[in-house]
Every structure is written in structure tokens, then in C-alpha cells.
Amino acid sequence: MTSALAEQLSQTMAAIHARGWCDGTGGNFSCVLARDPLILLMAPSGVDKGTVAPEALIQVDADGHVVAGEGRASAETLLHLEIVARTGAGAVLHTHSHAATILSDWCLGEGRDAGHLPLQDLEMLKGLAGIDSHRRRVALPVLANDQDLARLSASAGPLLGDAPHGLLIGGHGLYAWGCDLAEARRHLEILEWLLEQRWRRLLLEALGQLPSRAIGIQAVLLDIEGTTCPVPFVSQVLFPYARERLDAFLREGANDPALAPLIAAIDAAMAATDSNSIQGETVNHLSRVRFLQSLIDQDRKLPALKELQGLIWDEGYASGELRCPLFDDVAPALRAWRGAGVELAVYSSGSVKAQKLLYRHSNASDLSGLFSHWFDTTTGAKGEAASYRAIAAAMGLETRAILFVSDVKAELEAARTAGMATRFSQRQENPEQDPGSFEAITSLAEIEL
Ligand SMILES: CSCCC(=O)C(=O)COP(=O)(O)O
Ligand SMILES: [Zn+2]
């Protein structure tokens, strides 16, 4: 006797096959038959999934072993099991459609926002559970294909919780899931539709037949110095504060094991320098301090120095000696943008630790919670377009959905090359006052998203 679920799964597979989404023996499809112990009802491996009768379905346990029915379990059962375990799905449907296959490959191509395919501004998004507006952006995770299904499933696992009921595998296809078979099928049809739209639109854009879609700004990426706080706060307060305290800080922490790796990195940098001022000197406390002070004076960036400065500033902020005087327009603009659902991120040459301290101890109270992402030069140099692409990828956004604000034209140039929208911050005390070809703002309040 076959169950109603088996009838439904068999019919669903036939319908999906008829759409051309699992040609040949492609695709595999499963439903949860029992949860404790877990039993999946699924098609056997290596057969045409459009003609599997209900009684030909097999039952598979939580280890991927066939416990009832004729035939082998698909190697991809491991990914089905991972999806069920991570999301509580009641059904998992895997297709090999042309749209899913070509777009997943395209996403992983060089220079793309590999790792995610953003989908937005389409009414059909509302067919995905939890999405109530076409404006909501979803980021479909994309993983490189791997014949080692245990490894592929382990890589997929952490991405599944935030995934929009779907996952792309490069050059392979789509996995979609739902709380039951009906919802999984709806999610599959919606995602396939969104993917179809996406590649057709890309084609028309490439042919110059369709203007690149204005998708609206979804995130603001902010430089700090000269953009949200006065340049002199950094150059005349923060840097001298750390410079003056280097000696005492290093002396007091000489036996602190936490400082040992920093001191080792500083000594290595000293050994590698050709600076005459320290050549021939034995590395000792004073030469180390002089070396670091000379780096600060020349505005040279050494990661260990940045970290040391962060530790010294930490003490200064904690004691109340330091407080960042953000421009008056900053806190209201940040709050308004967050209130409108815009994501906020920082990209500054100061370390992420220093960035967080600055916003945590500002004249407008602790604003650090408004930011979802923090980037420093460990992501890449601020004058390189690749850094802005990496930032967009880390945020799961297209570069054109991000507005970057900075007082340095070379940085704006790189961000523009990567595809970001830009604004030149023209604050009174900034060294660069000419906006060149960039739109200038004198206050964040002038920015309309
Ligand atoms: C020609 S299909 C290659 C295997 C595959 O990716 C697939 O989805 C079908 O696998 P199954 O083992 O379920 O037949
Ligand atoms: Zn497959």
C-alpha cells in the first residue's frame, strides 16, 4: 500500500520533470516520512525522476542508508539530511534547471559577488515564506560543486539558517525546501522563476537593451576621519594620545604575555627596516618606542602598531579621557537610515577595534550597535576596487546597492570602479576640498537614499 505522501511526491516529481528542471536522471527529491527516528521518502538514485511510481520510492534513514524499497540512495542524500537537520524542512527538492546551473556558475566567476546571488525588487519574492515586500532583498547562497557530498554538506550547513529556502551549487543546480511538500514546491517554483528573470535580465543588460536596474541603495558604507568625525580628532587627539603613552604602556606591559606577540611583530618590523636612526641598535625598550613613534610621525601603518594604539585608546575611552566628537548630523542620519531598513557599515584605515571604540564612546552615546559590518585594511587597501567588491560580497549585496561616503577621491574612484554609488565628504577641516567628478555633501543630512 502506498501512502498519500508517496503519491504526492511521485506527482510532484513528474510535474517538475515536465518543466524541464530535472532532465535525464538529474535531480533528487525527498519528504520527511518520520522525524524520530528520521526517515526520508525519496526517489532512488540514477533513475528518470519523472516516472517514479509511488511504490518505487525508497525510504532512507538519518545515516543515508536505504531501510525500505528497491534501489540505491543518492549520494546527494547527505545534503538533503543536512537541510532537514538545520532547517526543520519537511521536504527538499533538487533541480538541474538551466537557469540555476548557469547563474550559479556566473556567481562564482572572477570578480563576481561570489558566495551569494542577491535577488530583489520583484513581486514574486513574496512567494517565499517570511518575505512580505518586493523591496526585501534575499541573498541566495552559492557553493562551489564538490563530488565529496559529506564535505559539500558540511560547507552548506552554516549557510542554511539564513538562506531564503534555497541554495545554489555551482554548475550543478538548485536545492529548495519548505516545511512540507507543498511549501517546498512553491519555494522551488518561486526560486526558479526568480532565477529565470535574473539571467534573462542579465542578457538584455549585456546586449544594451535594458538599462541596468536601479535597485536602490540598501547600505551606506562610511569612512570615518573627515566623513563622520573631524580630521583633527584623529591627527591631533588620538595619535598624540597613543604616541605619548607608548613608553609607559610598553614598559608596564613588558611581562604581559598578551603583549608578547605584538612586541615580537614590532621587533621583526624593526629588524626589517632600513631606517638609519635605529640601525645597529640592540632592540630594547627605548629603541622600540622610538621606532613606533617614528612610524606614527610618518603616518606609516604597521598592523602591530595599530593594535597597540587600539589598546591604549581603549584605556583612554574607558577612563573618559577620550570621547569622539562626531559631526552633529551623524547620529540623526545613522538612526534615520537604520529606521528605514538601510544597513550601515564602516570602512576605515583604523583597525576594526579602533572603529568600534570610537563609535561606542562618541559624543552622541554608543552608536556602535547601528552598524552591521566593520571593515579595515585587512579587507584590502582603500584605493583598490577589489576591496569594495570584497566588502559587497561580505555584506551579501551588489556593489551598486551600496553608497560609499569618503573625503578621499582616490577611495571614491576605487569604489566607483567597483560599481558603488559615491559621495564626497566636504567638511571644513578636510585637507581635500575639491570633489572632482564626485557629488559633494557637507553633511550626511544632504544624502537622500
Ligand atoms: C546526471 S545527474 C548526476 C547526479 C545528480 O546531480 C543528481 O541530481 C541525480 O542524482 P541521483 O543520484 O539522485 O540520481
Ligand atoms: Zn544534482
XYZ file of C-alpha atoms and ligand atoms in Angstrom:
464
model
C 0.000 0.000 0.000
C 1.379 3.426 -0.879
C 0.897 6.460 1.335
C -0.739 9.721 0.274
C 2.684 11.340 0.738
C 4.247 8.890 -1.711
C 1.501 9.692 -4.257
C 2.115 13.428 -3.804
C 5.893 13.116 -4.090
C 5.635 10.993 -7.226
C 3.227 13.517 -8.842
C 5.406 16.455 -7.786
C 8.492 14.879 -9.375
C 6.580 14.228 -12.598
C 5.429 17.879 -12.681
C 8.956 19.165 -12.036
C 10.336 16.862 -14.729
C 7.721 18.171 -17.172
C 9.079 21.692 -16.574
C 12.484 20.535 -17.841
C 14.124 21.121 -14.468
C 15.492 17.575 -13.969
C 16.257 16.126 -17.418
C 17.951 12.747 -17.833
C 18.410 11.290 -14.368
C 19.094 14.728 -12.873
C 17.678 15.996 -9.588
C 16.515 14.272 -6.460
C 13.539 14.793 -4.191
C 12.715 13.862 -0.618
C 10.000 14.215 2.031
C 10.245 13.570 5.753
C 8.183 10.465 6.445
C 9.021 10.265 10.166
C 11.103 12.504 12.446
C 12.061 10.238 15.309
C 13.840 8.251 14.122
C 14.263 10.246 10.931
C 13.081 8.540 7.739
C 13.144 10.242 4.338
C 10.944 9.124 1.478
C 12.811 9.742 -1.763
C 13.456 8.717 -5.333
C 16.104 6.042 -5.862
C 19.380 7.122 -7.421
C 20.097 7.009 -11.135
C 16.534 6.893 -12.446
C 14.386 9.259 -14.520
C 12.666 11.229 -11.761
C 9.663 11.980 -13.964
C 8.462 8.377 -13.997
C 8.952 7.118 -10.452
C 5.750 5.417 -9.275
C 4.791 5.926 -5.614
C 5.653 2.295 -4.802
C 9.112 2.713 -6.374
C 10.135 5.347 -3.821
C 12.679 4.296 -1.210
C 12.985 5.039 2.498
C 16.320 6.276 3.847
C 17.453 6.707 7.453
C 19.440 9.523 9.091
C 22.730 7.913 8.001
C 21.658 7.790 4.368
C 21.038 4.024 4.380
C 18.099 2.535 2.463
C 15.747 0.940 5.015
C 12.848 0.108 2.663
C 12.314 -0.188 -1.086
C 14.428 -1.186 -4.060
C 17.462 0.729 -5.313
C 20.315 2.896 -4.094
C 20.122 6.133 -2.150
C 21.503 9.161 -3.975
C 24.936 10.414 -2.886
C 23.156 13.766 -2.503
C 21.023 12.303 0.313
C 23.636 13.747 2.689
C 22.724 17.274 1.610
C 19.010 16.519 1.977
C 19.703 15.284 5.504
C 21.766 18.373 6.330
C 18.972 20.670 5.114
C 16.334 18.772 7.115
C 18.514 18.804 10.242
C 19.415 22.518 10.002
C 16.096 23.988 8.877
C 13.468 21.531 10.096
C 12.279 21.200 6.481
C 9.612 18.624 5.690
C 10.631 18.305 2.027
C 13.725 19.034 -0.103
C 13.593 19.378 -3.887
C 16.758 19.481 -6.006
C 16.711 20.518 -9.674
C 19.193 20.914 -12.534
C 17.466 23.733 -14.414
C 19.411 25.750 -16.981
C 18.811 28.969 -15.022
C 20.135 27.557 -11.724
C 23.119 25.929 -13.421
C 24.271 28.906 -15.465
C 23.650 31.526 -12.766
C 25.425 29.526 -10.069
C 28.480 29.325 -12.340
C 28.204 33.020 -13.170
C 28.103 33.917 -9.462
C 31.309 32.039 -8.784
C 33.105 33.644 -11.733
C 36.000 36.025 -11.252
C 35.100 39.489 -9.963
C 31.531 38.477 -9.080
C 29.959 38.679 -5.648
C 30.781 35.004 -5.211
C 29.018 33.288 -2.389
C 25.604 34.907 -2.824
C 23.159 35.744 -5.567
C 21.173 38.782 -4.418
C 17.535 38.863 -5.552
C 15.374 41.920 -5.028
C 12.668 44.246 -6.290
C 10.476 41.515 -7.712
C 6.902 40.905 -6.586
C 7.388 37.122 -6.815
C 9.787 37.303 -3.836
C 6.660 37.394 -1.703
C 6.074 33.740 -2.586
C 8.934 32.864 -0.220
C 7.820 32.303 3.388
C 8.745 35.301 5.555
C 9.009 37.834 2.696
C 6.264 40.456 2.730
C 7.545 43.066 0.283
C 9.112 43.098 -3.173
C 11.666 45.519 -1.655
C 13.119 42.860 0.650
C 16.484 41.663 -0.573
C 17.321 37.999 -0.291
C 20.762 36.515 -0.766
C 20.710 33.022 -2.224
C 23.891 31.247 -1.060
C 26.095 29.775 -3.800
C 28.582 26.990 -3.090
C 31.173 25.500 -5.420
C 30.261 21.992 -6.522
C 32.029 19.108 -4.818
C 31.790 15.368 -5.508
C 32.554 14.815 -1.826
C 28.991 15.186 -0.554
C 29.990 14.973 3.110
C 32.281 17.967 2.591
C 29.720 19.841 0.490
C 27.024 19.276 3.125
C 29.359 20.453 5.897
C 30.081 23.674 3.936
C 26.388 24.204 3.275
C 25.320 23.674 6.890
C 26.204 27.091 8.376
C 24.589 28.904 5.415
C 21.225 27.206 5.632
C 19.716 29.064 8.596
C 19.771 32.427 6.793
C 19.143 31.062 3.298
C 15.861 32.043 1.587
C 14.663 28.405 1.498
C 17.140 27.694 -1.255
C 20.801 27.099 -2.095
C 22.696 27.083 -5.399
C 25.516 24.662 -6.189
C 27.940 25.955 -8.842
C 27.428 24.450 -12.310
C 25.045 21.920 -10.786
C 21.658 23.249 -9.720
C 19.279 24.404 -7.024
C 18.102 22.979 -3.708
C 14.804 24.328 -2.364
C 12.953 23.301 0.746
C 9.850 24.010 2.808
C 8.013 22.920 5.922
C 6.082 20.380 3.829
C 5.975 19.187 0.219
C 3.504 21.886 -0.890
C 5.650 24.684 0.534
C 8.878 23.180 -0.832
C 7.291 23.047 -4.305
C 6.129 26.646 -4.016
C 9.611 27.759 -2.953
C 11.155 25.787 -5.813
C 8.825 27.365 -8.375
C 9.394 30.869 -6.972
C 13.176 30.489 -6.885
C 13.276 29.001 -10.389
C 11.139 31.925 -11.585
C 13.448 34.466 -9.918
C 16.497 32.774 -11.467
C 14.869 32.781 -14.928
C 14.192 36.500 -14.559
C 17.709 37.123 -13.441
C 19.533 35.522 -16.352
C 17.152 36.952 -18.957
C 17.639 40.412 -17.491
C 21.417 39.965 -17.436
C 21.321 39.026 -21.104
C 19.282 42.070 -22.073
C 21.531 44.319 -19.985
C 24.602 42.864 -21.695
C 23.019 43.451 -25.104
C 22.383 47.047 -24.102
C 18.646 46.512 -24.499
C 17.830 47.187 -20.862
C 19.308 49.829 -18.575
C 20.998 48.344 -15.546
C 18.284 48.176 -12.941
C 18.181 50.929 -10.360
C 17.883 48.727 -7.311
C 18.078 51.481 -4.704
C 20.646 51.963 -2.000
C 20.429 49.245 0.632
C 23.551 50.024 2.620
C 25.705 53.029 3.447
C 29.438 52.409 3.843
C 31.175 55.183 5.766
C 34.739 56.285 6.057
C 35.390 57.862 9.495
C 38.086 60.560 9.521
C 36.809 63.610 7.600
C 33.447 61.917 6.997
C 31.839 61.293 10.373
C 34.395 62.888 12.684
C 36.805 65.815 12.289
C 40.255 65.011 10.879
C 41.945 66.820 13.827
C 40.350 64.423 16.328
C 42.406 61.644 14.762
C 45.567 63.599 13.946
C 45.679 65.919 16.977
C 43.979 63.898 19.697
C 44.040 60.141 19.050
C 47.513 59.774 17.538
C 49.300 62.054 20.055
C 47.411 60.314 22.884
C 48.807 56.939 21.861
C 52.242 58.372 20.975
C 52.705 59.877 24.428
C 51.630 56.719 26.213
C 53.595 54.149 24.182
C 56.553 54.306 26.539
C 54.577 53.743 29.759
C 52.199 51.233 28.167
C 55.006 49.040 26.822
C 57.051 49.379 29.995
C 54.125 48.379 32.236
C 53.154 45.544 29.919
C 56.693 44.240 29.397
C 55.855 40.962 31.156
C 52.274 40.712 29.919
C 52.056 37.525 27.779
C 49.165 39.106 25.822
C 51.559 41.784 24.525
C 54.336 39.342 23.592
C 53.110 38.644 20.007
C 52.748 42.382 19.375
C 56.222 43.117 20.661
C 57.630 40.282 18.540
C 55.923 41.712 15.438
C 57.289 45.183 16.205
C 60.811 43.830 16.676
C 60.542 41.927 13.381
C 59.459 45.120 11.605
C 62.374 46.973 13.203
C 64.811 44.332 12.065
C 63.463 44.603 8.525
C 63.594 48.401 8.364
C 66.493 50.209 6.713
C 65.966 53.280 8.850
C 69.338 54.790 9.795
C 68.012 56.011 13.085
C 67.805 52.547 14.554
C 70.374 50.678 12.510
C 72.901 48.924 14.667
C 70.947 49.415 17.847
C 70.106 46.425 20.002
C 66.363 46.073 20.142
C 65.398 47.342 23.557
C 62.507 49.157 25.080
C 63.587 52.678 24.097
C 64.509 51.866 20.513
C 61.183 50.094 20.156
C 59.329 53.169 21.394
C 61.358 55.458 19.116
C 60.674 53.198 16.156
C 56.923 53.213 16.815
C 56.875 56.979 17.310
C 58.691 57.460 14.019
C 56.064 55.305 12.287
C 53.297 57.462 13.773
C 55.092 60.645 12.698
C 55.417 59.352 9.128
C 51.806 58.071 9.166
C 53.117 54.601 8.312
C 50.739 51.725 9.001
C 52.063 48.670 10.828
C 49.346 46.213 11.970
C 51.052 45.667 15.355
C 51.211 49.425 15.924
C 47.548 49.777 15.070
C 46.691 47.097 17.560
C 48.825 48.724 20.225
C 47.176 52.078 19.585
C 43.789 50.358 19.933
C 44.767 49.018 23.347
C 45.965 52.440 24.521
C 42.843 54.167 23.192
C 40.718 51.504 24.889
C 42.096 52.697 28.241
C 41.581 56.345 27.281
C 37.963 55.838 26.228
C 37.250 53.719 29.314
C 38.621 56.390 31.655
C 36.604 59.114 29.892
C 39.747 60.962 28.731
C 38.793 60.245 25.123
C 35.411 60.829 23.521
C 34.838 61.061 19.777
C 33.282 64.363 18.664
C 31.158 63.073 15.774
C 29.744 65.783 13.493
C 26.277 66.844 14.726
C 24.497 65.479 11.664
C 25.956 61.962 12.028
C 23.865 60.358 14.792
C 20.478 61.589 13.409
C 21.360 60.398 9.879
C 22.558 56.981 11.074
C 19.418 56.462 13.157
C 17.123 57.572 10.318
C 18.820 55.233 7.823
C 18.652 52.273 10.202
C 15.000 53.099 10.892
C 14.371 52.899 7.139
C 15.986 49.454 6.980
C 19.264 50.627 5.414
C 22.312 48.659 6.546
C 25.300 50.591 7.896
C 28.953 49.640 7.624
C 32.324 51.227 8.356
C 35.419 51.129 6.143
C 38.356 52.910 7.699
C 42.116 52.540 7.781
C 41.944 52.416 11.591
C 41.583 48.890 12.966
C 38.103 47.450 13.473
C 38.802 47.562 17.215
C 39.563 51.303 17.000
C 36.450 51.892 14.854
C 34.192 50.187 17.390
C 35.741 52.112 20.293
C 35.211 55.406 18.507
C 31.503 54.790 17.877
C 30.977 53.214 21.299
C 32.389 56.328 23.014
C 31.013 59.160 20.923
C 29.503 62.471 21.957
C 26.184 61.007 20.787
C 26.450 57.989 23.122
C 27.082 54.425 21.986
C 26.236 54.194 18.251
C 28.176 51.000 17.568
C 25.013 48.872 17.577
C 23.752 50.668 14.459
C 26.463 49.103 12.289
C 26.196 45.570 10.929
C 29.657 45.379 9.327
C 33.129 46.771 10.072
C 35.985 46.744 7.559
C 39.593 47.854 7.872
C 42.562 47.453 5.556
C 42.768 43.729 6.307
C 39.963 43.535 3.699
C 42.184 45.389 1.239
C 43.618 48.824 0.511
C 41.089 51.643 0.336
C 42.343 52.656 -3.100
C 41.673 49.228 -4.671
C 38.383 48.404 -6.417
C 38.753 44.764 -5.291
C 38.364 45.860 -1.655
C 34.926 47.319 -2.382
C 33.866 44.172 -4.246
C 35.006 42.109 -1.246
C 33.008 44.348 1.094
C 29.860 43.984 -1.018
C 30.342 40.199 -1.097
C 30.789 40.099 2.682
C 27.567 42.081 3.063
C 25.709 39.860 0.588
C 24.892 42.888 -1.586
C 25.594 44.008 -5.103
C 28.107 46.848 -5.178
C 25.533 49.134 -6.830
C 23.277 48.720 -3.758
C 25.937 50.387 -1.563
C 26.661 54.100 -1.155
C 30.221 54.854 -0.053
C 30.990 58.217 1.578
C 34.582 59.406 1.955
C 36.691 62.568 1.924
C 39.375 60.936 -0.266
C 38.837 60.985 -4.043
C 41.150 58.014 -4.689
C 38.940 55.880 -2.448
C 35.773 57.084 -4.156
C 37.373 56.344 -7.526
C 38.026 52.727 -6.465
C 34.516 52.334 -5.053
C 33.019 53.774 -8.251
C 35.086 51.388 -10.378
C 33.661 48.517 -8.321
C 30.150 49.815 -9.019
C 29.254 51.577 -5.760
C 27.394 54.877 -5.554
C 29.595 57.589 -4.019
C 29.514 60.954 -2.218
C 32.485 63.205 -1.483
C 32.532 64.392 2.132
C 33.457 68.071 2.102
C 33.910 69.011 5.764
C 35.571 72.275 6.728
C 38.835 70.934 8.131
C 39.383 68.265 5.468
C 42.667 68.518 3.517
C 40.936 67.602 0.226
C 38.255 70.136 -0.660
C 37.894 69.652 -4.431
C 35.220 66.973 -5.135
C 36.439 66.452 -8.711
C 33.783 64.475 -10.564
C 32.077 63.320 -7.362
C 28.905 64.726 -5.852
C 29.861 66.633 -2.695
C 27.994 66.759 0.597
C 28.824 68.926 3.593
C 26.558 66.963 5.946
C 25.135 63.418 5.958
C 21.697 65.082 6.174
C 22.093 66.060 2.498
C 22.092 62.422 1.398
C 18.748 61.167 0.094
C 18.573 57.407 -0.361
C 23.085 13.194 -14.384
S 22.602 13.502 -12.779
C 24.067 13.482 -11.807
C 23.784 13.298 -10.349
C 22.971 14.417 -9.785
O 23.484 15.511 -9.636
C 21.592 14.266 -9.441
O 20.953 15.205 -9.009
C 20.904 12.957 -9.560
O 21.427 12.098 -8.653
P 20.674 10.762 -8.213
O 21.744 10.001 -7.516
O 19.575 11.154 -7.306
O 20.149 10.108 -9.452
Zn 22.176 17.021 -8.687
